[in-house]
Coordinates of C-alpha atoms in Angstrom, one line a residue:
M1 CA 84.5 -54.8 6.2
Y2 CA 87.6 -53.0 5.2
R3 CA 87.9 -54.9 2.0
L4 CA 84.3 -54.2 1.1
V5 CA 84.8 -50.5 1.6
L6 CA 88.1 -50.5 -0.3
F7 CA 86.5 -52.4 -3.2
S8 CA 83.5 -50.0 -3.3
L9 CA 85.7 -47.0 -3.3
T10 CA 87.9 -48.5 -6.1
L11 CA 84.9 -49.3 -8.1
V12 CA 83.4 -45.8 -7.7
G13 CA 86.8 -44.3 -8.6
L14 CA 87.0 -46.4 -11.7
V15 CA 83.5 -45.5 -12.9
L16 CA 84.3 -41.8 -12.3
V17 CA 87.5 -42.0 -14.3
M18 CA 85.8 -43.8 -17.2
N19 CA 83.0 -41.2 -17.3
L20 CA 85.4 -38.2 -17.1
S21 CA 87.5 -39.6 -19.9
S22 CA 84.5 -39.9 -22.2
Y23 CA 83.9 -36.1 -21.9
Q24 CA 87.0 -35.4 -24.0
S25 CA 85.2 -36.6 -27.1
V26 CA 82.3 -34.1 -26.8
E27 CA 82.7 -31.3 -29.3
V28 CA 82.2 -27.7 -28.2
N29 CA 80.5 -25.3 -30.7
N30 CA 80.0 -21.7 -29.8
E31 CA 78.5 -20.5 -33.1
K32 CA 75.1 -19.8 -31.7
Y33 CA 76.5 -17.4 -29.0
N34 CA 77.0 -13.8 -30.1
F35 CA 79.3 -12.2 -27.5
E36 CA 79.2 -8.8 -29.2
A37 CA 75.4 -8.6 -28.8
A38 CA 75.6 -9.8 -25.3
E39 CA 78.2 -7.2 -24.4
K40 CA 76.0 -4.4 -25.9
A41 CA 73.0 -5.7 -24.0
H42 CA 75.1 -5.7 -20.8
I43 CA 76.2 -2.1 -21.4
A44 CA 72.5 -1.1 -21.9
H45 CA 71.6 -2.9 -18.8
L46 CA 74.2 -1.1 -16.8
K47 CA 73.0 2.2 -18.0
E48 CA 69.4 1.3 -17.1
V49 CA 70.6 0.2 -13.6
E50 CA 72.5 3.5 -13.2
E51 CA 69.4 5.5 -14.2
L52 CA 67.2 3.5 -11.7
A53 CA 69.8 4.1 -9.0
K54 CA 69.6 7.9 -9.6
I55 CA 65.8 7.8 -9.4
H56 CA 65.9 5.7 -6.3
A57 CA 68.4 8.1 -4.7
E58 CA 66.0 11.0 -5.4
V59 CA 63.0 9.3 -4.0
T60 CA 64.6 7.9 -0.9
A61 CA 66.6 11.1 0.0
P62 CA 65.6 12.6 3.2
P63 CA 63.9 16.0 2.9
V64 CA 66.1 19.0 3.4
I65 CA 65.1 21.0 6.5
T66 CA 66.4 24.5 6.9
D67 CA 66.3 26.7 10.0
E68 CA 65.2 29.7 8.1
V69 CA 62.2 31.6 9.3
I70 CA 59.7 32.4 6.6
E71 CA 58.1 35.8 7.2

């Protein structure tokens, strides 16, 4: 049983090494990604989130109760 498990693990390891070594031949091309536009969109998103947070704070703020007597 030990030999069978050892052989299986060795075979699986060999297959993994063969597959990982084939990934080195894959070319990476980043031409379709525009990082400047993505950065501008992210900044716009942060501004929108900030505005929504202000609105949320105004809506969910507890009402101010004063102890003044109105005559």
